[in-house]
PDB file of C-alpha atoms in Angstrom:
ATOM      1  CA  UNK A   1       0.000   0.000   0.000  1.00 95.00           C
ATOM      2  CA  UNK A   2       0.585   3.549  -0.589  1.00 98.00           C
ATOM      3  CA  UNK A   3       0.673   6.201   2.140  1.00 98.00           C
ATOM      4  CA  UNK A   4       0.420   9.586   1.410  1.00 98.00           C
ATOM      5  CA  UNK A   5       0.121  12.347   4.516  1.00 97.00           C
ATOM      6  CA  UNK A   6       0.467  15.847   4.144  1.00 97.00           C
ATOM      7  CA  UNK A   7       2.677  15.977   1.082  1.00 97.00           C
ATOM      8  CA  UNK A   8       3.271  19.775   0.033  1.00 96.00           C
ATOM      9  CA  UNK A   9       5.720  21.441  -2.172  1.00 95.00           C
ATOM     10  CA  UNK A  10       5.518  25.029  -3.641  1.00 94.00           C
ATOM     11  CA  UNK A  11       2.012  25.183  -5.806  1.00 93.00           C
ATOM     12  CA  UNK A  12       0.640  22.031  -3.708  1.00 95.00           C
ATOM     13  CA  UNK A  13      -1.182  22.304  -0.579  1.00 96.00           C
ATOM     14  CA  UNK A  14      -0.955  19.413   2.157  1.00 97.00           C
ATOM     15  CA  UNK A  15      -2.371  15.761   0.906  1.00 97.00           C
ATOM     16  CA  UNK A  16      -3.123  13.338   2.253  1.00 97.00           C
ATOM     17  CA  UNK A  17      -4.436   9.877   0.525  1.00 97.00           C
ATOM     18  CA  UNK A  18      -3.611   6.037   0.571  1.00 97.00           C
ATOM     19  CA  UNK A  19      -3.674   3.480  -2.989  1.00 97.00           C
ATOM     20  CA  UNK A  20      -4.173  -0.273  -1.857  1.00 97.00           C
ATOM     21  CA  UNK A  21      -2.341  -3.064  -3.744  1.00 97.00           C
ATOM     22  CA  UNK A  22      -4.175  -3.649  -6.597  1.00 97.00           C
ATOM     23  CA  UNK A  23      -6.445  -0.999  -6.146  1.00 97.00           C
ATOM     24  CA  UNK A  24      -6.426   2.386  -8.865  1.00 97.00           C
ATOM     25  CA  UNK A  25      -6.689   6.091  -7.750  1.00 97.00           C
ATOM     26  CA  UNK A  26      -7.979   8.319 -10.731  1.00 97.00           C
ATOM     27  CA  UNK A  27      -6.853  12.151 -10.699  1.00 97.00           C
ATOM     28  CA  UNK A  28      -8.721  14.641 -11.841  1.00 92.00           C
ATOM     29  CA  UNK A  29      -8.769  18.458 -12.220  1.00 90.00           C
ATOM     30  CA  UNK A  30      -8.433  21.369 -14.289  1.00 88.00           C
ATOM     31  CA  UNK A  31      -4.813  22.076 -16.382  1.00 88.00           C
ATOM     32  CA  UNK A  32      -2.427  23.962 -14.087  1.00 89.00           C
ATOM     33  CA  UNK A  33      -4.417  22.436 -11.032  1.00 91.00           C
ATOM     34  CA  UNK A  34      -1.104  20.416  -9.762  1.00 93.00           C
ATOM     35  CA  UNK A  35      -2.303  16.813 -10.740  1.00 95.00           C
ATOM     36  CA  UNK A  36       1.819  16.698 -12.377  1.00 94.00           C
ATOM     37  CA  UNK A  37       3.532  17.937  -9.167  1.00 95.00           C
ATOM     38  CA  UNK A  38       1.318  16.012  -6.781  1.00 97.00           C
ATOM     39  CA  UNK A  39       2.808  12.841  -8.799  1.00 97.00           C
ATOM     40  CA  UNK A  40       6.385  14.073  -9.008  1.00 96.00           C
ATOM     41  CA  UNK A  41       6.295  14.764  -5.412  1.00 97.00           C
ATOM     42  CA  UNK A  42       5.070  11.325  -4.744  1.00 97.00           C
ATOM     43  CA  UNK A  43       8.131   9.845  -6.823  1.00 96.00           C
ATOM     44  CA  UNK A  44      10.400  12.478  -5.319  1.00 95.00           C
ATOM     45  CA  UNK A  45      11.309  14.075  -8.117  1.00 95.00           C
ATOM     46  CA  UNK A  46      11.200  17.272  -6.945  1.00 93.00           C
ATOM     47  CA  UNK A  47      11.749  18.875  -3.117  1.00 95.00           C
ATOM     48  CA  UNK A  48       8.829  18.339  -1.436  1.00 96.00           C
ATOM     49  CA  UNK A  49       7.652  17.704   2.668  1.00 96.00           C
ATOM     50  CA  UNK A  50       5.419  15.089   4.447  1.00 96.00           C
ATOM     51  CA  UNK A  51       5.706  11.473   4.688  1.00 97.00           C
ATOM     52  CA  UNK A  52       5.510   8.758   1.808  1.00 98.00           C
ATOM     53  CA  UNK A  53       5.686   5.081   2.711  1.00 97.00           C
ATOM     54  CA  UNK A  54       5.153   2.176   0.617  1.00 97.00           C
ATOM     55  CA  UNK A  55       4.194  -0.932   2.309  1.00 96.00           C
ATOM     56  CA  UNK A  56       4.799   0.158   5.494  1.00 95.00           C
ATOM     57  CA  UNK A  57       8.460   1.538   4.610  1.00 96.00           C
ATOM     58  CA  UNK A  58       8.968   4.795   4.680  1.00 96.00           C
ATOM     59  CA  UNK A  59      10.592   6.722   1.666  1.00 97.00           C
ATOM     60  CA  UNK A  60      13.172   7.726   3.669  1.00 95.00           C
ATOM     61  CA  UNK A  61      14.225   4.906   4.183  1.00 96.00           C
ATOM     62  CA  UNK A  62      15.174   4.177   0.682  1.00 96.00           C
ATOM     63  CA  UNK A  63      17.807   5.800  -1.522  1.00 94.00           C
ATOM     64  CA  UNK A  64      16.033   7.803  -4.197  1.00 92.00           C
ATOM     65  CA  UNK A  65      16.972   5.084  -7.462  1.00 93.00           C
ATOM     66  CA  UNK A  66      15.133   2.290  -5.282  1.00 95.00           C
ATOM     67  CA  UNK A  67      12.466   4.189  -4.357  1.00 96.00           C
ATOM     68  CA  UNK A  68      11.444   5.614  -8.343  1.00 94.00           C
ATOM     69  CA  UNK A  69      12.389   1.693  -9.354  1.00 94.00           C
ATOM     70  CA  UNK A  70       9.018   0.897  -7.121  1.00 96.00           C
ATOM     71  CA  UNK A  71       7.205   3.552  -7.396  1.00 97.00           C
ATOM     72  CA  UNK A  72       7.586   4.402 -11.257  1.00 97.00           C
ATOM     73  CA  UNK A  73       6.345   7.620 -12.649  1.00 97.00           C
ATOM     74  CA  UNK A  74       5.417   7.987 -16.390  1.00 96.00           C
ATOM     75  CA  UNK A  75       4.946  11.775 -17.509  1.00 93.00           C
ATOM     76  CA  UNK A  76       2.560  12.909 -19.973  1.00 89.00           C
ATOM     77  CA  UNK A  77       6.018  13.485 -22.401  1.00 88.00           C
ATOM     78  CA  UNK A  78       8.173  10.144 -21.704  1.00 89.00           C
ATOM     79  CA  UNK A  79      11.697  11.269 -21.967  1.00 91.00           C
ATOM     80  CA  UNK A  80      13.976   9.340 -24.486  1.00 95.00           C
ATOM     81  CA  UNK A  81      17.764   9.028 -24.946  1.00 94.00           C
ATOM     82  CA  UNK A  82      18.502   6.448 -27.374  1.00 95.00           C
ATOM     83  CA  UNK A  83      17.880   6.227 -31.295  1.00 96.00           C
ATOM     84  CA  UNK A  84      16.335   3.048 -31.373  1.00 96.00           C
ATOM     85  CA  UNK A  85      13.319   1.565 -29.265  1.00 96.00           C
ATOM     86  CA  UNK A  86      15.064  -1.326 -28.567  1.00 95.00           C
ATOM     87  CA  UNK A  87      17.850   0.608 -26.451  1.00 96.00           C
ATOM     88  CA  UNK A  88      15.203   1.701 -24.024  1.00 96.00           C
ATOM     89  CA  UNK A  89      14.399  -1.665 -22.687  1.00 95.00           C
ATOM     90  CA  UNK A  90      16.285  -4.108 -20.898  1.00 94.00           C
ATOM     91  CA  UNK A  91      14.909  -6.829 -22.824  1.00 92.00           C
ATOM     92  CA  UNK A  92      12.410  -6.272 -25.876  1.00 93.00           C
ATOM     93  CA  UNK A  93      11.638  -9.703 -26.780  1.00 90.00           C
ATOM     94  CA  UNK A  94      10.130 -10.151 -23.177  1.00 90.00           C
ATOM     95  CA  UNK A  95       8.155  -6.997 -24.647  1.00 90.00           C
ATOM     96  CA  UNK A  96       7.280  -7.357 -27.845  1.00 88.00           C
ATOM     97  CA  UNK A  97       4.365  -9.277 -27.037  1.00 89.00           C
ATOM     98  CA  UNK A  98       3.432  -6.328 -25.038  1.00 91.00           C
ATOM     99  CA  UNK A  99       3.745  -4.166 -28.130  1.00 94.00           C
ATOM    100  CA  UNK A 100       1.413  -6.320 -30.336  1.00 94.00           C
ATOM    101  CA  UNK A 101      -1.206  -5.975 -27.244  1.00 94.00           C
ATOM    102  CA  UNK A 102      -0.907  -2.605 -27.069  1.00 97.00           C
ATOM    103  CA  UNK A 103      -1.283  -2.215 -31.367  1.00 97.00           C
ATOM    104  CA  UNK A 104       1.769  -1.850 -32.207  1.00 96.00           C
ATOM    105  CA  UNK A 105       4.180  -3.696 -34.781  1.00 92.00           C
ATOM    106  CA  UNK A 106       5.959  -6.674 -33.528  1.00 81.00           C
ATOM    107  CA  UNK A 107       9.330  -4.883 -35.454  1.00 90.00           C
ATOM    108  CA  UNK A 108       8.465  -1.800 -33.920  1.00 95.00           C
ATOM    109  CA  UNK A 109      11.684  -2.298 -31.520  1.00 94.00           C
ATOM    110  CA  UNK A 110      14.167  -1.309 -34.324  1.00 95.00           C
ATOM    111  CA  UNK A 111      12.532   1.433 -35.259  1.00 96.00           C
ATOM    112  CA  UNK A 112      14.344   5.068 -34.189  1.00 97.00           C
ATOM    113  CA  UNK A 113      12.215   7.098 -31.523  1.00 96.00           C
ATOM    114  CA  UNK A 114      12.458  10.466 -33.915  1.00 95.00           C
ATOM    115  CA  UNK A 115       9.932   9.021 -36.250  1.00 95.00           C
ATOM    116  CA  UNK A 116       7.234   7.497 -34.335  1.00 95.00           C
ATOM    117  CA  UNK A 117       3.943   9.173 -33.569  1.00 94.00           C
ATOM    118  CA  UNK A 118       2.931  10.529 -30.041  1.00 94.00           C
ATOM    119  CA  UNK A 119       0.785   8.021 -29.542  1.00 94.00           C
ATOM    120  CA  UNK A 120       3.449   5.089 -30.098  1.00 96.00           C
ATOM    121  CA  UNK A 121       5.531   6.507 -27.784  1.00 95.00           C
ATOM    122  CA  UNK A 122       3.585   6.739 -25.033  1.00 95.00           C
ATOM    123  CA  UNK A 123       2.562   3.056 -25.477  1.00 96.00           C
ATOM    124  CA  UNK A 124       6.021   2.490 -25.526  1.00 96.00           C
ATOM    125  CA  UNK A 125       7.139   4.293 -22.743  1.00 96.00           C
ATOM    126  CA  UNK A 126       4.182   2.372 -21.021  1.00 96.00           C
ATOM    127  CA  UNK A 127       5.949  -0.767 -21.529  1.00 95.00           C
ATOM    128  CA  UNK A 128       9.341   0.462 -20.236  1.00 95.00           C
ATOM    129  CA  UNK A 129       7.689   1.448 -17.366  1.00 95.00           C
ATOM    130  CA  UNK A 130       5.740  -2.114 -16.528  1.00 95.00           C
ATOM    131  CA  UNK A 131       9.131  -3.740 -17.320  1.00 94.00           C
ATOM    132  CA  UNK A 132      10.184  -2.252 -14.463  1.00 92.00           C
ATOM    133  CA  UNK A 133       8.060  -4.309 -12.573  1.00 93.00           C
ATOM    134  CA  UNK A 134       6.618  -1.380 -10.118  1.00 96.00           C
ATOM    135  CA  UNK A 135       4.747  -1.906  -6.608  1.00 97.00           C
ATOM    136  CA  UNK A 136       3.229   1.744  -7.926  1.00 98.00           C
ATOM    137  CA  UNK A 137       2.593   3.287 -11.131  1.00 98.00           C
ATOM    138  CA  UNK A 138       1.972   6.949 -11.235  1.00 98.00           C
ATOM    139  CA  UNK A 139       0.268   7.822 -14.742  1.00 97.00           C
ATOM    140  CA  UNK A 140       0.166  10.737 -16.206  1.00 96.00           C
ATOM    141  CA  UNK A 141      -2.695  11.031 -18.815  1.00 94.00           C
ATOM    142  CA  UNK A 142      -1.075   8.355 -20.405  1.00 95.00           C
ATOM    143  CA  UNK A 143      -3.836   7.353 -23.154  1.00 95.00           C
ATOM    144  CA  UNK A 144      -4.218  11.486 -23.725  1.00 91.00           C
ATOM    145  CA  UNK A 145      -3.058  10.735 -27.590  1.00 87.00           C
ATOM    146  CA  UNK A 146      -4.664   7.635 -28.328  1.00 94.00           C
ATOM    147  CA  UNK A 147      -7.335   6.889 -30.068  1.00 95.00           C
ATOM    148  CA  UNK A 148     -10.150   4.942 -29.132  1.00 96.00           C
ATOM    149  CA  UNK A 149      -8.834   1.256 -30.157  1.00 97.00           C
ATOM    150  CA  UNK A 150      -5.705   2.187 -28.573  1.00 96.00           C
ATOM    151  CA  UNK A 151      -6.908   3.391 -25.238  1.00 96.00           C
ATOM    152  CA  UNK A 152      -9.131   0.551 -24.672  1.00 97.00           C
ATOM    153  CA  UNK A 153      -5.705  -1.700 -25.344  1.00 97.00           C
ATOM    154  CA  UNK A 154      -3.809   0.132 -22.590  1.00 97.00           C
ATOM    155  CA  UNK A 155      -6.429  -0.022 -19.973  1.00 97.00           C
ATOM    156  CA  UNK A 156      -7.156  -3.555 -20.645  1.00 97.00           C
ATOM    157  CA  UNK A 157      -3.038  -4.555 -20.064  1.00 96.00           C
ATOM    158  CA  UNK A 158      -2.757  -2.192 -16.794  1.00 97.00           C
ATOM    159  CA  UNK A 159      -6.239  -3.199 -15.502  1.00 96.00           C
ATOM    160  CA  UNK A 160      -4.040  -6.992 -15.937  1.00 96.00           C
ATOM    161  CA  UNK A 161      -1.317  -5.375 -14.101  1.00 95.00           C
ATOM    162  CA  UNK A 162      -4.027  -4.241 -11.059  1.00 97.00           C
ATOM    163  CA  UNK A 163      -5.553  -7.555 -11.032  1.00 96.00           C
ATOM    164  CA  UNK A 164      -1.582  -8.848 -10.260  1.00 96.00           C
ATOM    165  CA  UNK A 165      -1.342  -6.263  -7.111  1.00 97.00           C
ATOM    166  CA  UNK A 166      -0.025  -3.014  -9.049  1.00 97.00           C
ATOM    167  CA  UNK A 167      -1.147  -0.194  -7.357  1.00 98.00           C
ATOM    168  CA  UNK A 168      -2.430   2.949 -10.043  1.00 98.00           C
ATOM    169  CA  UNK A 169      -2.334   6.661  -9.620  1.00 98.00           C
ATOM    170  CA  UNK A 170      -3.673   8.063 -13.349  1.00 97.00           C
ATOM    171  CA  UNK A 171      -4.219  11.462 -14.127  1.00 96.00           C
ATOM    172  CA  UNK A 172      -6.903  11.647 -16.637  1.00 93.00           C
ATOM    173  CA  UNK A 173      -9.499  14.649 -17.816  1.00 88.00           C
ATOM    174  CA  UNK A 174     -11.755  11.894 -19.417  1.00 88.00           C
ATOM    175  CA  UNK A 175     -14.680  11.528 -16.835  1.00 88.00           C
ATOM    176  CA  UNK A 176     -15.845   8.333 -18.441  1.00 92.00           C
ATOM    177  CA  UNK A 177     -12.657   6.595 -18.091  1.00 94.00           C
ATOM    178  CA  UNK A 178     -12.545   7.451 -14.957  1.00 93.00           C
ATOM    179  CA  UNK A 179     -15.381   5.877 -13.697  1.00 92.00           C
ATOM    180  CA  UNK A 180     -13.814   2.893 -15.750  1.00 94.00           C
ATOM    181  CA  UNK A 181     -11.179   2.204 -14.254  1.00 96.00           C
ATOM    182  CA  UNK A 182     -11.614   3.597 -10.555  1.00 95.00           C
ATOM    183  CA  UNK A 183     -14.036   3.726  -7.812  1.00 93.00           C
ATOM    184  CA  UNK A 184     -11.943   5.930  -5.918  1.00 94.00           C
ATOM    185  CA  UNK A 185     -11.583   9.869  -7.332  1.00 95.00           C
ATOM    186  CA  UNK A 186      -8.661  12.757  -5.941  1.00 96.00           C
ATOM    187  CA  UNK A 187     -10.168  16.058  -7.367  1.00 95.00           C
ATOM    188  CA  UNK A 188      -7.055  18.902  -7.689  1.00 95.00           C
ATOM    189  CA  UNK A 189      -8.328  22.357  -7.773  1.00 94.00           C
ATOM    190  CA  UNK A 190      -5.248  25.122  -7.508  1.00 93.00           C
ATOM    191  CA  UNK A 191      -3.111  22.759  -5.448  1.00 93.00           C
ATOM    192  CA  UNK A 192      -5.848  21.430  -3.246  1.00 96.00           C
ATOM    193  CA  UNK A 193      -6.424  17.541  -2.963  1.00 96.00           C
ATOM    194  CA  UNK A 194      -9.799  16.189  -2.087  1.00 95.00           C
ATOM    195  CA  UNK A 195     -11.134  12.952  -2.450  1.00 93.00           C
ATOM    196  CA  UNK A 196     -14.329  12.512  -3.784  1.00 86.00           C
ATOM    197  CA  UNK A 197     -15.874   9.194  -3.964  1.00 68.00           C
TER     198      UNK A 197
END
């Protein structure tokens, strides 16, 4: 389990919240409401104060590489440093399977990053992030450039991923998925976090 209590950081009032194993946490609100630093303060990305734990540990306790290895963010603009997909993963033909769920071309690996579309990578950097195996997975509007088809294939692999005790936080602005895939709501309005059932 996650456990948030009073997290703040500059443009983010005090939160407090907890995500179950297995369980997802939709996060909704308004652009410029804080939904991105309230889930880069989670990972520690940036300087922030309360207390995070994750299963009882506290984030503390952990150096900073272990604690983003479980607790994994994705950002709404996945970062890439390699030409080639295939440099990005520690294995692709563990993935590639993963791909073909998610639409994509089974070659798609040896393809250079400059010339896919928007929506590829994010699907992509999806996968690099579940390879990672997280306890947590902090989403950040991650089927915002997908069409229909593809969104449907992304919440059908991470609602697989829930089922097998990964824990979601996903920012989305799309009330109907929302109420797909969570029960539980935070609403962000100008750094405030409620949560609204």
């Amino acid at each position: 389990m996650l456990e948030v209590e009073g997290l703040s950081r500059p443009g983010l009032e005090p939160a407090t919240f907890a995500v179950a194993a297995g369980e997802c946490l939709a996060v909704w609100g308004a652009s410029g409401a804080g939904k991105s630093l309230l889930l880069r303060a989670v990972a520690d990305l940036d300087p922030n104060h309360g207390r995070v734990s994750l299963d009882g540990v506290s984030r503390e306790a952990m150096t900073g590489p272990d604690w983003r290895r479980r607790v994994v963010y994705l950002a709404a603009e996945p970062g890439w440093w390699a030409e080639r997909v295939i440099d990005h993963f520690d294995d692709w033909t563990l993935q590639a399977s993963g791909a073909e769920r998610l639409l994509l071309p089974a070659d798609i690996g040896e393809a250079p990053v400059a010339r896919l579309s928007t929506g590829e990578r994010q699907r992509l950097a999806i996968l690099r992030a579940l390879e990672r195996r997280p306890s947590v997975l902090l989403l950040d509007e991650p089927t915002a450039a997908l069409d229909a088809a593809a969104r449907d294939a992304v919440e059908a692999l991470l609602a697989e991923r829930r089922a097998a005790g990964t824990a979601l936080l996903w920012v989305t602005h799309d009330a109907a998925q929302s109420n797909r895939i969570a029960r539980r709501r935070l609403v962000v309005e100008t750094g405030r976090v409620r949560e609204e059932a």
